[in-house]
Short mmCIF file of C-alpha atoms and ligand atoms in Angstrom, two decimals:
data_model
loop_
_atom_site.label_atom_id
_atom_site.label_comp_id
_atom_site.label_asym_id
_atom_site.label_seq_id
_atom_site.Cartn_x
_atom_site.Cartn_y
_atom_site.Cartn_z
CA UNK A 1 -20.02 18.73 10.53
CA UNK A 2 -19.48 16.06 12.90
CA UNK A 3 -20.75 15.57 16.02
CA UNK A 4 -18.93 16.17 19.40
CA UNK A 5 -17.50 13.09 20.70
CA UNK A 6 -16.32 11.91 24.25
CA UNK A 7 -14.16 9.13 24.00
CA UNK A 8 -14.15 7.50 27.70
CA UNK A 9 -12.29 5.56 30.11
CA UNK A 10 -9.63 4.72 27.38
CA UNK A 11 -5.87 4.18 27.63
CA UNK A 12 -4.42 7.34 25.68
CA UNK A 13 -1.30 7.45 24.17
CA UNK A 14 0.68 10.35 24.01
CA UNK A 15 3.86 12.14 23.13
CA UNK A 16 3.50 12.86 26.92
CA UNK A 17 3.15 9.34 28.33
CA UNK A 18 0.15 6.65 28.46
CA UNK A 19 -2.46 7.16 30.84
CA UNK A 20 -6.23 6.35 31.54
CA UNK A 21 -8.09 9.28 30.16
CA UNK A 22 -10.73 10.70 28.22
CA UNK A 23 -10.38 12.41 24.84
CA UNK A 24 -13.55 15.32 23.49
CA UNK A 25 -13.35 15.82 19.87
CA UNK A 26 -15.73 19.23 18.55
CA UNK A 27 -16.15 19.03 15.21
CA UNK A 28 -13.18 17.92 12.89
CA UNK A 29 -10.30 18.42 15.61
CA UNK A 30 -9.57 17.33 19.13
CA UNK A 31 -10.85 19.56 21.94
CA UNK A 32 -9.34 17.98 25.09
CA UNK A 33 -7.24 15.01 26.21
CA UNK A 34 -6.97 13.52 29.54
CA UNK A 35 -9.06 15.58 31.66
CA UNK A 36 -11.99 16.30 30.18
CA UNK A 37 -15.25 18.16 32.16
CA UNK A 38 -18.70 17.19 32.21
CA UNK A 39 -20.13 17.05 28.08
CA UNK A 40 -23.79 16.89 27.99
CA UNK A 41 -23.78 17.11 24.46
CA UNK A 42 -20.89 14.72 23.29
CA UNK A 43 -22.07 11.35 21.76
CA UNK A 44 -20.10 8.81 24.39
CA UNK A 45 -17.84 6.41 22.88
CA UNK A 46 -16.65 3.51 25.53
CA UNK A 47 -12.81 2.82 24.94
CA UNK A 48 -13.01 0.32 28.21
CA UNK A 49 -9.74 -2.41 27.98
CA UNK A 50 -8.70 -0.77 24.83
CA UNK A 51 -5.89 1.94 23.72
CA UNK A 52 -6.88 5.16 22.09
CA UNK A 53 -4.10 5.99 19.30
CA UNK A 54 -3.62 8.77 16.55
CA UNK A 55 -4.59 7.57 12.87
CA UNK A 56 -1.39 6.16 11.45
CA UNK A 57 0.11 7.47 8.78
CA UNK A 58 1.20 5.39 5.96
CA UNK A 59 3.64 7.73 3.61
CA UNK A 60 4.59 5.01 1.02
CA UNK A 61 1.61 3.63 -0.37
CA UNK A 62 1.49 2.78 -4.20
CA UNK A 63 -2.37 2.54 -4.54
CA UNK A 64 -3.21 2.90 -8.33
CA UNK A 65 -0.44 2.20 -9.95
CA UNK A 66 0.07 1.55 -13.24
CA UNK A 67 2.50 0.24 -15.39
CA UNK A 68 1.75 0.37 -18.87
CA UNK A 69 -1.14 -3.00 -19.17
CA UNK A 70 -0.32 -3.77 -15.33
CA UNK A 71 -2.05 -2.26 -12.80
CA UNK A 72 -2.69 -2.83 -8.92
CA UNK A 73 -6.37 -4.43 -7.86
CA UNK A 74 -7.65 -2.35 -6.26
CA UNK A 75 -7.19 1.55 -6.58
CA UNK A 76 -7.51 4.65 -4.42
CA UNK A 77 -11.15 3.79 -3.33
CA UNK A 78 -10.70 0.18 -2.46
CA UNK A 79 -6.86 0.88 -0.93
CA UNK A 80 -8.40 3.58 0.93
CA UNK A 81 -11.12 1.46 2.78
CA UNK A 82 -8.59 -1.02 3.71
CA UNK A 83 -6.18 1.54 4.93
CA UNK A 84 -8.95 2.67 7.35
CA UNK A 85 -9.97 -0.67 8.44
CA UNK A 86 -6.37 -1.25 9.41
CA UNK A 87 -6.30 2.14 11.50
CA UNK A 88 -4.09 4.09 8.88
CA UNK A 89 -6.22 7.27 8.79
CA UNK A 90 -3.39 9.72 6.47
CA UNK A 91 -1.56 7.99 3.11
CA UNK A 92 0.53 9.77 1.00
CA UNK A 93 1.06 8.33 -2.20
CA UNK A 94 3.79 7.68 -4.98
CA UNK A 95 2.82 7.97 -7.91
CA UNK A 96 4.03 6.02 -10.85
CA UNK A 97 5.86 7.93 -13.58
CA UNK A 98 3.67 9.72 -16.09
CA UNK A 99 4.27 10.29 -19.85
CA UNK A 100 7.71 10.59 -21.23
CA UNK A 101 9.00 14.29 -20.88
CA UNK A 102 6.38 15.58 -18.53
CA UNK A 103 6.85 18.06 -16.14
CA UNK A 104 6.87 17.40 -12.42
CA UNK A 105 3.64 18.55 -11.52
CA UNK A 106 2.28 16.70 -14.07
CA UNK A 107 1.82 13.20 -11.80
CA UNK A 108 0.97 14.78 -8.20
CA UNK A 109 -1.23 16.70 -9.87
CA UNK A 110 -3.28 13.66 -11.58
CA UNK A 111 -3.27 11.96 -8.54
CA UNK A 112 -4.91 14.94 -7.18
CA UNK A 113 -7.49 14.66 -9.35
CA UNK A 114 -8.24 10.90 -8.69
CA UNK A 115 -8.12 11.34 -5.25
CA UNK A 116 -10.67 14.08 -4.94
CA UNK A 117 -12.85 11.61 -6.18
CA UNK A 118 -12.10 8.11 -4.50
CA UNK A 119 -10.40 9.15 -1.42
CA UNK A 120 -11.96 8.02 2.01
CA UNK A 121 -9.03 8.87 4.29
CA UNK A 122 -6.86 12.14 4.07
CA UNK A 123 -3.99 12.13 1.01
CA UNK A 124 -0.83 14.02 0.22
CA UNK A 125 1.06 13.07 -2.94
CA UNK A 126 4.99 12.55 -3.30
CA UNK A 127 6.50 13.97 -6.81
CA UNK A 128 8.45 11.69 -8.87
CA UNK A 129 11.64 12.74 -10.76
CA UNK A 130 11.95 11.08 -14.36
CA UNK A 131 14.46 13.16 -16.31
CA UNK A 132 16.35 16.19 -14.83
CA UNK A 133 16.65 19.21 -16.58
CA UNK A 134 16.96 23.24 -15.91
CA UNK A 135 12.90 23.20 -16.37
CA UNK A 136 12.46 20.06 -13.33
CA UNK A 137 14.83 21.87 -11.16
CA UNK A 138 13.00 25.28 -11.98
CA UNK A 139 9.19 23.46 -10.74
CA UNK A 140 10.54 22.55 -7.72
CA UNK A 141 9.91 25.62 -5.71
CA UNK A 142 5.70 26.18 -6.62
CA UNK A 143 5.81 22.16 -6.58
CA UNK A 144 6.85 22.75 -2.42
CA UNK A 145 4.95 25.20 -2.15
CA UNK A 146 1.47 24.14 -3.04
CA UNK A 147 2.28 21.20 -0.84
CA UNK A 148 3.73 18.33 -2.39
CA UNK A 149 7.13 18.81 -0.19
CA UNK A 150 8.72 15.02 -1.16
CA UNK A 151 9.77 13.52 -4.50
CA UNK A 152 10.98 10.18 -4.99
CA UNK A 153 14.22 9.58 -7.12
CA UNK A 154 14.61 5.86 -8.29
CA UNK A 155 18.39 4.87 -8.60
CA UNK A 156 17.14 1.40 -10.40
CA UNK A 157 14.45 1.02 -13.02
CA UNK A 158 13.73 3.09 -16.37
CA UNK A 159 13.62 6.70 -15.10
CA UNK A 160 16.13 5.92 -12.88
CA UNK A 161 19.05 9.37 -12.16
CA UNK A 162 22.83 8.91 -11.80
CA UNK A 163 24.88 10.68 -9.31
CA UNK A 164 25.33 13.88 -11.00
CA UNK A 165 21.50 13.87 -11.46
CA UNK A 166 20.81 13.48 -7.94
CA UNK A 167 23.30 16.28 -7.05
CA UNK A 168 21.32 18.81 -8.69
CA UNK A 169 18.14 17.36 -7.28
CA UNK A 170 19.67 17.95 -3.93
CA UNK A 171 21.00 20.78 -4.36
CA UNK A 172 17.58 22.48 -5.67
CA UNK A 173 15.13 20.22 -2.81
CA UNK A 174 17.57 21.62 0.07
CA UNK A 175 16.83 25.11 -1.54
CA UNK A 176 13.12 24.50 -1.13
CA UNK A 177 12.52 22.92 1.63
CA UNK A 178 11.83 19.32 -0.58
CA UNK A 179 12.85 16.32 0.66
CA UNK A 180 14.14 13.71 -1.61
CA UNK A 181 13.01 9.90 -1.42
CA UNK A 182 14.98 7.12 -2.32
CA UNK A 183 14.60 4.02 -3.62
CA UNK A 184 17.96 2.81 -3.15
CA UNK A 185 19.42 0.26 -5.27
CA UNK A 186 22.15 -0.72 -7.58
CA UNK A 187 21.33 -1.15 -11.22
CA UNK A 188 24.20 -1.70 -12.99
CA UNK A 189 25.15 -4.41 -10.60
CA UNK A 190 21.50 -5.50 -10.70
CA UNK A 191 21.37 -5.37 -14.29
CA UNK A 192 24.26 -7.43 -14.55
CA UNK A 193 23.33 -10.43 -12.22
CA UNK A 194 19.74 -10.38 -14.21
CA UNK A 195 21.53 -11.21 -17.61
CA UNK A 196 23.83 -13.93 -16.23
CA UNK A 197 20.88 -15.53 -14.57
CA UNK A 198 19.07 -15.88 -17.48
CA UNK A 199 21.91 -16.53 -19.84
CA UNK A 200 22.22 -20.11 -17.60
CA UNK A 201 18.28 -20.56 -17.24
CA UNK A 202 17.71 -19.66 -13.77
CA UNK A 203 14.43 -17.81 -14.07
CA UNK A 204 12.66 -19.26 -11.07
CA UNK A 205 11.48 -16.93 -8.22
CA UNK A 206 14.22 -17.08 -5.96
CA UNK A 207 16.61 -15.64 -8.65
CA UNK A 208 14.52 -12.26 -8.40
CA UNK A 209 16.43 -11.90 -4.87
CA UNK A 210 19.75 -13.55 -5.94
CA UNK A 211 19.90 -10.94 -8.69
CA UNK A 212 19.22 -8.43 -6.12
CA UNK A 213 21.77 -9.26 -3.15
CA UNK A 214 21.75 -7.25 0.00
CA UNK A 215 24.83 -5.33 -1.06
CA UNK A 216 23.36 -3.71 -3.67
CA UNK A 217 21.38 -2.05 -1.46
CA UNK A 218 24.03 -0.90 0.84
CA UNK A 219 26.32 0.57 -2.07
CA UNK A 220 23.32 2.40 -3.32
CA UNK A 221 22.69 4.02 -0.16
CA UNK A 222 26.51 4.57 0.40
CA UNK A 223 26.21 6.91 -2.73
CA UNK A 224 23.05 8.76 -1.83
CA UNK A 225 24.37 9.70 1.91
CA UNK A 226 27.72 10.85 -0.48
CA UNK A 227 25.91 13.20 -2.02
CA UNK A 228 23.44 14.13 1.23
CA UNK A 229 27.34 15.03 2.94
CA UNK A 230 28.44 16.95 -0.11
CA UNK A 231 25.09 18.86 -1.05
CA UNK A 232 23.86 19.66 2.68
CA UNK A 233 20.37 18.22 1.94
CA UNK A 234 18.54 15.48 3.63
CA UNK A 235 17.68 12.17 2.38
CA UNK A 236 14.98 9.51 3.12
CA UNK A 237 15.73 6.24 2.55
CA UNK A 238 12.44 4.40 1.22
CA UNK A 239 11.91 0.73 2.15
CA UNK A 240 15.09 -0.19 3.77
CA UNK A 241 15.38 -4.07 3.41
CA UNK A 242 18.59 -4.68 4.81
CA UNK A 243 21.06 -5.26 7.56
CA UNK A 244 24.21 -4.18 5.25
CA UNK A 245 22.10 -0.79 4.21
CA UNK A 246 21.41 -0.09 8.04
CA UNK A 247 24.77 -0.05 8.80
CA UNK A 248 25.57 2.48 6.11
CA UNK A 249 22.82 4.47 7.39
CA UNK A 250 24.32 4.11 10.77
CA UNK A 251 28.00 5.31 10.11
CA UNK A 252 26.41 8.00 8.02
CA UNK A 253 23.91 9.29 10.95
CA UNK A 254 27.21 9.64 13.03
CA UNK A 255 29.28 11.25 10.62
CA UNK A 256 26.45 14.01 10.26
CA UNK A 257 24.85 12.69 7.36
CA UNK A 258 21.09 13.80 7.11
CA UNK A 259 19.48 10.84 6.29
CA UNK A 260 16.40 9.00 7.39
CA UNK A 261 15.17 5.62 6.85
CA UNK A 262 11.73 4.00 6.20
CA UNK A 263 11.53 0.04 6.43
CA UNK A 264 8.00 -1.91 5.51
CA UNK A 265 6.65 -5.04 7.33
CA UNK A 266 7.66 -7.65 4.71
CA UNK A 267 11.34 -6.62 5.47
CA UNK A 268 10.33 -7.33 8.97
CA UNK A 269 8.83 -10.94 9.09
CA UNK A 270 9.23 -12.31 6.04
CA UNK A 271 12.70 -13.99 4.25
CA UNK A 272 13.82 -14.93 0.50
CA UNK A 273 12.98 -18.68 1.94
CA UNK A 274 8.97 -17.31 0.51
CA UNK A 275 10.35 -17.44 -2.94
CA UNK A 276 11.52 -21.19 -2.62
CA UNK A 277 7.75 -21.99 -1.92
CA UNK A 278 5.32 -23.47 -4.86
CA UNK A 279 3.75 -19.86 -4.34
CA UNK A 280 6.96 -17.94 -4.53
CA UNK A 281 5.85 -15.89 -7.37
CA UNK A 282 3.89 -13.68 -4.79
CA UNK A 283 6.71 -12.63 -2.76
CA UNK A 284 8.20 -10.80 -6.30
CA UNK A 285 9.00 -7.18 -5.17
CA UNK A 286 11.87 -4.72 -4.99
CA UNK A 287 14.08 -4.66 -3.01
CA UNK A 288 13.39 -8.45 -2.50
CA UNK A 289 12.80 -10.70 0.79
CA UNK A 290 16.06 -10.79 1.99
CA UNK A 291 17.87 -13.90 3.97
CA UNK A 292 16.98 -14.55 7.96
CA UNK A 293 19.22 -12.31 10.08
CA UNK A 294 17.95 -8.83 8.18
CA UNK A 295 14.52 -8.75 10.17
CA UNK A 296 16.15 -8.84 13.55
CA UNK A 297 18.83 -6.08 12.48
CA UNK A 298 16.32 -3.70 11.03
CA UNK A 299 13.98 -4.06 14.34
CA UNK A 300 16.96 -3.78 16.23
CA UNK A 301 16.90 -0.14 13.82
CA UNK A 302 13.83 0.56 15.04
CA UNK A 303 14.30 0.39 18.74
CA UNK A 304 17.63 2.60 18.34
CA UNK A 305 16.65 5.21 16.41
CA UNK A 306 18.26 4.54 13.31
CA UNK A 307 14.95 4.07 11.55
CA UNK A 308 12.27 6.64 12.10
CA UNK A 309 9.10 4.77 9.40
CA UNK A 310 7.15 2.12 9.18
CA UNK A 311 5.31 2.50 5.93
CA UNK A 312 3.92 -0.28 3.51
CA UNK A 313 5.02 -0.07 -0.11
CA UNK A 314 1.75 -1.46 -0.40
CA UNK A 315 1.37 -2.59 -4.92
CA UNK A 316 -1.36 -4.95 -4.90
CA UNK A 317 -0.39 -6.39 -8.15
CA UNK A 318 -2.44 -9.97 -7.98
CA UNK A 319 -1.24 -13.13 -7.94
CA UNK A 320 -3.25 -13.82 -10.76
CA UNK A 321 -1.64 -10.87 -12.83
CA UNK A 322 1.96 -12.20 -11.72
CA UNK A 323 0.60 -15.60 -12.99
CA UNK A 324 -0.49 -14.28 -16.00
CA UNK A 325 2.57 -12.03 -16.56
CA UNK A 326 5.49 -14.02 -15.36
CA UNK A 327 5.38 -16.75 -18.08
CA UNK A 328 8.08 -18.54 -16.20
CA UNK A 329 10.98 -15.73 -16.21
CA UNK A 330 10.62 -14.33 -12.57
CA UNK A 331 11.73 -10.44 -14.41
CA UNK A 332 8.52 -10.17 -15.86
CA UNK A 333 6.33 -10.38 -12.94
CA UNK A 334 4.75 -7.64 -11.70
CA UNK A 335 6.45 -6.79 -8.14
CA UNK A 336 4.74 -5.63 -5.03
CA UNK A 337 2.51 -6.55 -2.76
CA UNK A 338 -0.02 -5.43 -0.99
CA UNK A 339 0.21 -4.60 3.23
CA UNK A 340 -1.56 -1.22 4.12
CA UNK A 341 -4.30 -2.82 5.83
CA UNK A 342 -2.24 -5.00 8.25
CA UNK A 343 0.51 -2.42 9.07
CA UNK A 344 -0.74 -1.53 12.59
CA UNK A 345 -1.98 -4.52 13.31
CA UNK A 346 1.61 -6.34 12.16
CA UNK A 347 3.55 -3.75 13.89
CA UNK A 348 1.86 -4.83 17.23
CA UNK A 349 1.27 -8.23 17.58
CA UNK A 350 5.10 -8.65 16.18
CA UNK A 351 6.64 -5.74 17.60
CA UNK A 352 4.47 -4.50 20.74
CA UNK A 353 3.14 -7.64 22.61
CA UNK A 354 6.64 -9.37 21.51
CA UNK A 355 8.69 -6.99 23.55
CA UNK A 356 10.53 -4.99 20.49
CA UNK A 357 9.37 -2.32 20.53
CA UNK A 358 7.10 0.33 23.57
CA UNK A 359 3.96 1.52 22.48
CA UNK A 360 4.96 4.77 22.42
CA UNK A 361 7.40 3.95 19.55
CA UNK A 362 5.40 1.61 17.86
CA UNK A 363 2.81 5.53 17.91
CA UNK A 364 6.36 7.35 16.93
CA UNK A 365 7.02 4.94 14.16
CA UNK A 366 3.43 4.07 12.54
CA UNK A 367 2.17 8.00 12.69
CA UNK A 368 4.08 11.02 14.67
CA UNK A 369 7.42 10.21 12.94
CA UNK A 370 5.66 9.98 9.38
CA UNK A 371 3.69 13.03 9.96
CA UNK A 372 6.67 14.80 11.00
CA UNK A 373 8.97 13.90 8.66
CA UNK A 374 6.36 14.76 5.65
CA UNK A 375 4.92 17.86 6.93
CA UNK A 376 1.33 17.15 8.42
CA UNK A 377 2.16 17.10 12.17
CA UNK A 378 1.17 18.01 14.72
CA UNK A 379 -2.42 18.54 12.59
CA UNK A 380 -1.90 14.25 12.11
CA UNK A 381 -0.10 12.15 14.03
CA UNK A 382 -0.77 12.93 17.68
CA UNK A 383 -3.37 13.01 20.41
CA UNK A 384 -3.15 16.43 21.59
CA UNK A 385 -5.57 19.63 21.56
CA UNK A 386 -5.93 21.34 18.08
CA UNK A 387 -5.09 17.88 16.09
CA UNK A 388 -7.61 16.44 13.51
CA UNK A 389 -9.37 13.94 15.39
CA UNK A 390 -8.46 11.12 13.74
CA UNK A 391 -8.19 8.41 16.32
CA UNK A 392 -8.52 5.01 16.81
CA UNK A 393 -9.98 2.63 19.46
CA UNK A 394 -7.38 -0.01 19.10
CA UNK A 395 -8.29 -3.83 20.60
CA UNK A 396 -5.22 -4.98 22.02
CA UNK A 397 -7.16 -8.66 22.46
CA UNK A 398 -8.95 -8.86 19.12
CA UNK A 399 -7.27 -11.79 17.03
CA UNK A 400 -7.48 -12.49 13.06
CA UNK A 401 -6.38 -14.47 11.31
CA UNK A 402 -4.54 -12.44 8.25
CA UNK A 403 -6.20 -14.06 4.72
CA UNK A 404 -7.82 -12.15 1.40
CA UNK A 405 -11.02 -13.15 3.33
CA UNK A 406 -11.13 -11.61 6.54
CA UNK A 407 -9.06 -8.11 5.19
CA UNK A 408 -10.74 -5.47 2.62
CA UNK A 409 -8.12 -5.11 0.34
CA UNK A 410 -8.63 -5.89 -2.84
CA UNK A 411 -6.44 -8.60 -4.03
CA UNK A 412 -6.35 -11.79 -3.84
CA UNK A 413 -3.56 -12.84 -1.65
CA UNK A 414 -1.28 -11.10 0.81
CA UNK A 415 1.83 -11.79 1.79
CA UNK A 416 1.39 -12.29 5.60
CA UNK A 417 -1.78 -14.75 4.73
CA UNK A 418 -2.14 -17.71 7.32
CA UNK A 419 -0.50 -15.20 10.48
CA UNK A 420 -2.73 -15.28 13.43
CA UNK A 421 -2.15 -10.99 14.74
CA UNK A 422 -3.27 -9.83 18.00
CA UNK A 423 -4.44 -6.12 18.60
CA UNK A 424 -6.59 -4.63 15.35
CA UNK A 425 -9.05 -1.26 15.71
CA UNK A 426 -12.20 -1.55 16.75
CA UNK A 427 -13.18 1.75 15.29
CA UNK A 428 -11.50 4.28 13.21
CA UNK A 429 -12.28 8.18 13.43
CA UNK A 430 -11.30 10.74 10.36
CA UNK A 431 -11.60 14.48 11.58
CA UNK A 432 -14.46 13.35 14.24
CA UNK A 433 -16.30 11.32 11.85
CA UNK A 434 -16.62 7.47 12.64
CA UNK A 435 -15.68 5.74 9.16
CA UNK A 436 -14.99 2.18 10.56
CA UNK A 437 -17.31 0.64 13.47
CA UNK A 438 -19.07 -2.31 14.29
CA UNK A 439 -17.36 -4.52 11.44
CA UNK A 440 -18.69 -2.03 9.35
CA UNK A 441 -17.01 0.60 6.58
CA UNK A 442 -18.94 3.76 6.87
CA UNK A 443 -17.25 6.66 5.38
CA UNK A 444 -17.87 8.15 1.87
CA UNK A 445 -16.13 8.69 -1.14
CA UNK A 446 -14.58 11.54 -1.28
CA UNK A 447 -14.75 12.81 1.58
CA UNK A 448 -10.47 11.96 2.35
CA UNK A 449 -8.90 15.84 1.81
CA UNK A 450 -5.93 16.80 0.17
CA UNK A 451 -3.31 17.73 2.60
CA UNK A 452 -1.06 20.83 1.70
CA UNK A 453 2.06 19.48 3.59
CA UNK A 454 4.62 22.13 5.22
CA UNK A 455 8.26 22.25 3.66
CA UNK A 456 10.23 19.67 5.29
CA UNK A 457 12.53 21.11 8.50
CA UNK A 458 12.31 18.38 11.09
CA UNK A 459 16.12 17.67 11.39
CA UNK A 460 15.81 16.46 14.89
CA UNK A 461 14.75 12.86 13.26
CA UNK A 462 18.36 12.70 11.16
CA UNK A 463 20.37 11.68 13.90
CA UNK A 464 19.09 9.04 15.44
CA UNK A 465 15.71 9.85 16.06
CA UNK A 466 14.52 11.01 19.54
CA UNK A 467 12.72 8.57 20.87
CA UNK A 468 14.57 5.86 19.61
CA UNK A 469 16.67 3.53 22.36
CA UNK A 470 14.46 5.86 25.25
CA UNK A 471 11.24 4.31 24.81
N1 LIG B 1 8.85 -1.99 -5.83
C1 LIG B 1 7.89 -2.87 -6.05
O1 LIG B 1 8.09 -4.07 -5.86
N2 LIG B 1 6.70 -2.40 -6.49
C2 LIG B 1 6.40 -1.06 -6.67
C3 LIG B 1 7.51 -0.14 -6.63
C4 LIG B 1 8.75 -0.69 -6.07
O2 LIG B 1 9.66 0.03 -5.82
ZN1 LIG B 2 7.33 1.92 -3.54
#
């Protein structure tokens, strides 16, 4: 059981405003915010000059995946520990597809398993549709209902679904409270650009976004948001990458659509100029780095509402694996990268102290809207009485300098490597237990829970989410 704390003379933020106040956590949950009476008993925590935020939530993590003989460095334990360092307190996780024919418990509940063991944060687990079939549709229900509420659907790759596919998944998640996820692109066109490119030799890097342009993305999404008007269900949009895509999302939002969008910090701050670089090979991942212009639209969908996420795709596939792999044809590299121990940190110094984005919507957008949207709020994702206490004391004036050195995740490069960010935690709480203090890690394996998320409702965040444009 952990100890009572009194976190004082911090600057709290909340759905209700920022303001200099105090927060008392008793046990595993928060007791009182703002106002908080005398606590003889509390261990004192000092959150002078800094901000006092709830744990974000990172809800598209790829931690231990595995792709036949390629597999991420580092792996729920290690991808944990760096999650807390960088504040993220709550991951849920997508699982790669599992054996050919399995059923759809069969991946969430593997995870499950794996997590018990190496988890140091809290965990929830996304299903993953491979095949669809009157037995998938059937699992759907108990598959809500013991608290895996989100699946992803691919519309690209091997266990990709076509249209009529996705109809029925719709139709069936909309039944059961489910949310579908999407990763939203085009593979036929995809498919096709691949073999031309490599029919005339162009296997270098930069071809992996060439053979990937922007409007693959956007027709891709068109055809999800079709079927989201036709079925009634809501869709989430998984790392949106794209100005063309936002606009799709846009015109959908306002013709009633129910569809939500995620975007990732790479999609932010980086462009397809990475690839053209000697160490372009790192910057493989799907959807790719896309040309200038697409950061500024999508932050521009993040002030306004039309994007409600900031998550990480973090796939920590090394750049020694991609060495190793690639053997000079840029489609067989490895793709991802890894980013869920800078997302906070990113997401302020860029968005925050640049003058994109408030802090309360940097809060909406890094935890409360990801909690939301996935089930687990308001038990993660906000500073209020009743919440888990998982909190950080965030350093607004603490500097790094992003490399493999002075981050915990366990690979050996990262795609933001060389950016000097302002504003990192100087201590991370998980239900009232300190894990990350004093430059130190000092939580335990295992001790992350499973979270049995609620059936997804929160419709308010379709629209154009609430906050958005206000704040
Ligand atoms: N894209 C990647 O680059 N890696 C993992 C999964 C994905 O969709
Ligand atoms: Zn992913």
């Amino acid at each position: 059981m952990s100890t009572k704390k009194h976190i004082k003379n911090g600057t709290l933020v909340t759905p209700e405003g920022i303001f200099s106040g105090d927060v008392l956590t008793d046990g595993s949950t928060i007791a009182a915010v703002g106002e908080v009476g005398p606590e003889s008993t509390a261990e004192v925590i000092d959150a002078t000059g800094c901000y006092v935020l709830p744990g974000g939530v990172d809800v598209h993590t790829h931690l231990n995946l595995k792709l036949g003989d390629r597999q991420v460095s580092d792996g729920f334990y290690a991808g944990c520990v760096a999650a807390a360092w960088g504040g993220t307190t709550t991951i849920i996780d997508h699982p790669e597809a599992g054996p050919a024919g399995c059923n759809l418990h069969h991946q969430p509940e593997y995870y499950r398993g794996l997590l018990e063991k190496e988890s140091v944060i809290d965990y929830g687990i996304h299903g993953v549709f491979q095949h669809v079939d009157e037995a998938i549709l059937a699992e759907i229900p108990s598959l809500v209902q013991q608290g895996y509420s989100s699946a992803k659907v691919y519309m690209t790759y091997g266990n990709m679904l076509v249209p009529g596919e996705v109809q029925r998944v719709l139709e069936a998640m909309k039944n059961a409270g489910g949310l579908a996820a999407f990763h939203a692109e085009d593979d036929a066109e995809i498919s096709r650009l691949r073999a031309e490119f490599a029919e005339n030799g162009h296997l270098a890097p930069i071809y992996h976004a060439k053979s990937r342009p922007d409007y693959t993305e956007a027709d891709s999404i068109k055809i999800i948001a079709d079927l989201a008007a036709k079925t009634g269900a809501t869709v989430y949009i998984v790392h949106l990458s794209t100005g063309k895509g936002l606009d799709v999302i846009r015109e959908a939002k306002k013709s009633g659509v129910k569809i939500i969008a995620e975007t990732c910090p790479q999609y932010l701050l980086l462009d397809d100029s990475c690839y053209e670089k000697t160490d372009g090979l790192k910057y493989i991942m799907a959807p790719p780095l896309r040309e200038k212009g697409n950061g500024e639209a999508l932050w521009a969908g993040l002030a306004d509402g039309s994007i409600s996420v900031v998550a990480t795709d973090h796939c920590s596939f090394s750049y020694a694996d991609k060495k190793k792999f690639w053997q000079g044809d840029f489609r067989k590299a490895p793709g991802g990268s890894p980013s869920v121990e800078t997302r906070l940190p990113l997401l302020f110094s860029e968005g925050v102290l640049k003058g994109r984005l408030s802090l309360q919507r940097f809060v909406d957008l890094v935890s409360a809207n990801p909690a939301k949207i996935m089930g687990i709020y308001p038990q993660k994702g906000v500073l209020q009485p009743g919440a888990d206490a998982d909190l950080i004391i965030w350093d607004p004036a603490a500097e790094k300098i992003i490399s493999p050195e002075s981050l915990h995740q366990l690979c050996d490069y990262g795609p933001f490597d060389g950016m000097n960010v302002k504003g990192w935690p100087r201590k991370t709480m998980l239900r009232g237990t300190i894990i990350v203090e004093n430059d130190r890690f000092i939580g335990k394996k295992g001790s992350g829970q499973f979270l049995q998320r609620a059936p997804f409702k929160d419709e308010t965040l379709c629209s154009s989410d609430h906050h958005g444009g206000k704040r």
